Amino acid sequence: MNAPVKRHWLDGIEQTVANLCLASLVLILAAQVFFRYVLSIGLSWSEEVSRFLLVWFVYVSASLAAQKGTHIRVTVLTGWFPGGQRACLLLADALWIFFNGVVVVAGVLLIRQMLQHPVYSTSLFLPMVWIYTVIPLAHGLMIYRIVARQWRAWRHDEPVINDTHAAGPPSKPPAASATPGRST
């Protein structure tokens, strides 16, 4: 029996940020509907803020999915891969880490450019650099999460993919049942 794996303080950050973004998004959109249709007053800032919250929610949730091993994957051919499923998932994660690394570098370059030449949002005049910061941040967290999951898979024999929620064919075919009125 394996000992429980000690978790890092960073493990709850994505869940907290994603929950705050989603709750704020729902509250702001509900307020917008109330103000527009009940009070006949439009909130000029609600669409912009909800868009920014949605962007942050999506990126942070992608990192959360990588942490939990529920990020979308195509695993149909992993059993046919030379070296088996474990080697296939390791290769796929290495490619994923490379892609995330490219996005982190591009995101940092974008942030640097936006700090030199500021761009502001339309309604609230917020510096857009704060919105775009989520790109390298979330992809950097994804790299950390992918490496951590692979480490736990190799060190503690935890699964790389959390497929408890995976939809697919049942593991055993259903038992044949006789249909009344038909001969077999």
JSON list of N, CA and C in Angstrom, two decimals, residues 105-118 129:
[
{"chain": "A", "resi": 105, "resn": "VAL", "atom": "N", "xyz": [6.59, 31.38, -23.40]},
{"chain": "A", "resi": 105, "resn": "VAL", "atom": "CA", "xyz": [7.55, 32.32, -23.97]},
{"chain": "A", "resi": 105, "resn": "VAL", "atom": "C", "xyz": [6.83, 33.40, -24.78]},
{"chain": "A", "resi": 106, "resn": "ALA", "atom": "N", "xyz": [5.89, 33.00, -25.62]},
{"chain": "A", "resi": 106, "resn": "ALA", "atom": "CA", "xyz": [5.13, 33.97, -26.41]},
{"chain": "A", "resi": 106, "resn": "ALA", "atom": "C", "xyz": [4.33, 34.90, -25.51]},
{"chain": "A", "resi": 107, "resn": "GLY", "atom": "N", "xyz": [3.76, 34.35, -24.43]},
{"chain": "A", "resi": 107, "resn": "GLY", "atom": "CA", "xyz": [3.00, 35.16, -23.50]},
{"chain": "A", "resi": 107, "resn": "GLY", "atom": "C", "xyz": [3.86, 36.17, -22.77]},
{"chain": "A", "resi": 108, "resn": "VAL", "atom": "N", "xyz": [5.05, 35.76, -22.37]},
{"chain": "A", "resi": 108, "resn": "VAL", "atom": "CA", "xyz": [5.96, 36.68, -21.69]},
{"chain": "A", "resi": 108, "resn": "VAL", "atom": "C", "xyz": [6.40, 37.79, -22.65]},
{"chain": "A", "resi": 109, "resn": "LEU", "atom": "N", "xyz": [6.67, 37.42, -23.90]},
{"chain": "A", "resi": 109, "resn": "LEU", "atom": "CA", "xyz": [7.03, 38.45, -24.89]},
{"chain": "A", "resi": 109, "resn": "LEU", "atom": "C", "xyz": [5.88, 39.43, -25.12]},
{"chain": "A", "resi": 110, "resn": "LEU", "atom": "N", "xyz": [4.64, 38.90, -25.13]},
{"chain": "A", "resi": 110, "resn": "LEU", "atom": "CA", "xyz": [3.47, 39.77, -25.27]},
{"chain": "A", "resi": 110, "resn": "LEU", "atom": "C", "xyz": [3.35, 40.70, -24.07]},
{"chain": "A", "resi": 111, "resn": "ILE", "atom": "N", "xyz": [3.55, 40.18, -22.89]},
{"chain": "A", "resi": 111, "resn": "ILE", "atom": "CA", "xyz": [3.47, 41.00, -21.67]},
{"chain": "A", "resi": 111, "resn": "ILE", "atom": "C", "xyz": [4.53, 42.10, -21.70]},
{"chain": "A", "resi": 112, "resn": "ARG", "atom": "N", "xyz": [5.74, 41.73, -22.09]},
{"chain": "A", "resi": 112, "resn": "ARG", "atom": "CA", "xyz": [6.82, 42.74, -22.18]},
{"chain": "A", "resi": 112, "resn": "ARG", "atom": "C", "xyz": [6.44, 43.85, -23.16]},
{"chain": "A", "resi": 113, "resn": "GLN", "atom": "N", "xyz": [5.90, 43.46, -24.30]},
{"chain": "A", "resi": 113, "resn": "GLN", "atom": "CA", "xyz": [5.50, 44.45, -25.30]},
{"chain": "A", "resi": 113, "resn": "GLN", "atom": "C", "xyz": [4.37, 45.33, -24.77]},
{"chain": "A", "resi": 114, "resn": "MET", "atom": "N", "xyz": [3.43, 44.73, -24.05]},
{"chain": "A", "resi": 114, "resn": "MET", "atom": "CA", "xyz": [2.31, 45.51, -23.53]},
{"chain": "A", "resi": 114, "resn": "MET", "atom": "C", "xyz": [2.73, 46.43, -22.38]},
{"chain": "A", "resi": 115, "resn": "LEU", "atom": "N", "xyz": [3.80, 46.08, -21.69]},
{"chain": "A", "resi": 115, "resn": "LEU", "atom": "CA", "xyz": [4.32, 46.98, -20.66]},
{"chain": "A", "resi": 115, "resn": "LEU", "atom": "C", "xyz": [5.02, 48.18, -21.29]},
{"chain": "A", "resi": 116, "resn": "GLN", "atom": "N", "xyz": [5.66, 47.94, -22.44]},
{"chain": "A", "resi": 116, "resn": "GLN", "atom": "CA", "xyz": [6.33, 49.04, -23.14]},
{"chain": "A", "resi": 116, "resn": "GLN", "atom": "C", "xyz": [5.34, 49.93, -23.88]},
{"chain": "A", "resi": 117, "resn": "HIS", "atom": "N", "xyz": [4.31, 49.31, -24.43]},
{"chain": "A", "resi": 117, "resn": "HIS", "atom": "CA", "xyz": [3.28, 50.03, -25.20]},
{"chain": "A", "resi": 117, "resn": "HIS", "atom": "C", "xyz": [1.91, 49.64, -24.65]},
{"chain": "A", "resi": 118, "resn": "PRO", "atom": "N", "xyz": [1.48, 50.30, -23.59]},
{"chain": "A", "resi": 118, "resn": "PRO", "atom": "CA", "xyz": [0.24, 49.89, -22.91]},
{"chain": "A", "resi": 118, "resn": "PRO", "atom": "C", "xyz": [-1.00, 49.95, -23.81]},
{"chain": "A", "resi": 129, "resn": "VAL", "atom": "N", "xyz": [-2.60, 44.34, -19.93]},
{"chain": "A", "resi": 129, "resn": "VAL", "atom": "CA", "xyz": [-1.53, 43.45, -19.51]},
{"chain": "A", "resi": 129, "resn": "VAL", "atom": "C", "xyz": [-1.99, 42.56, -18.36]}
]
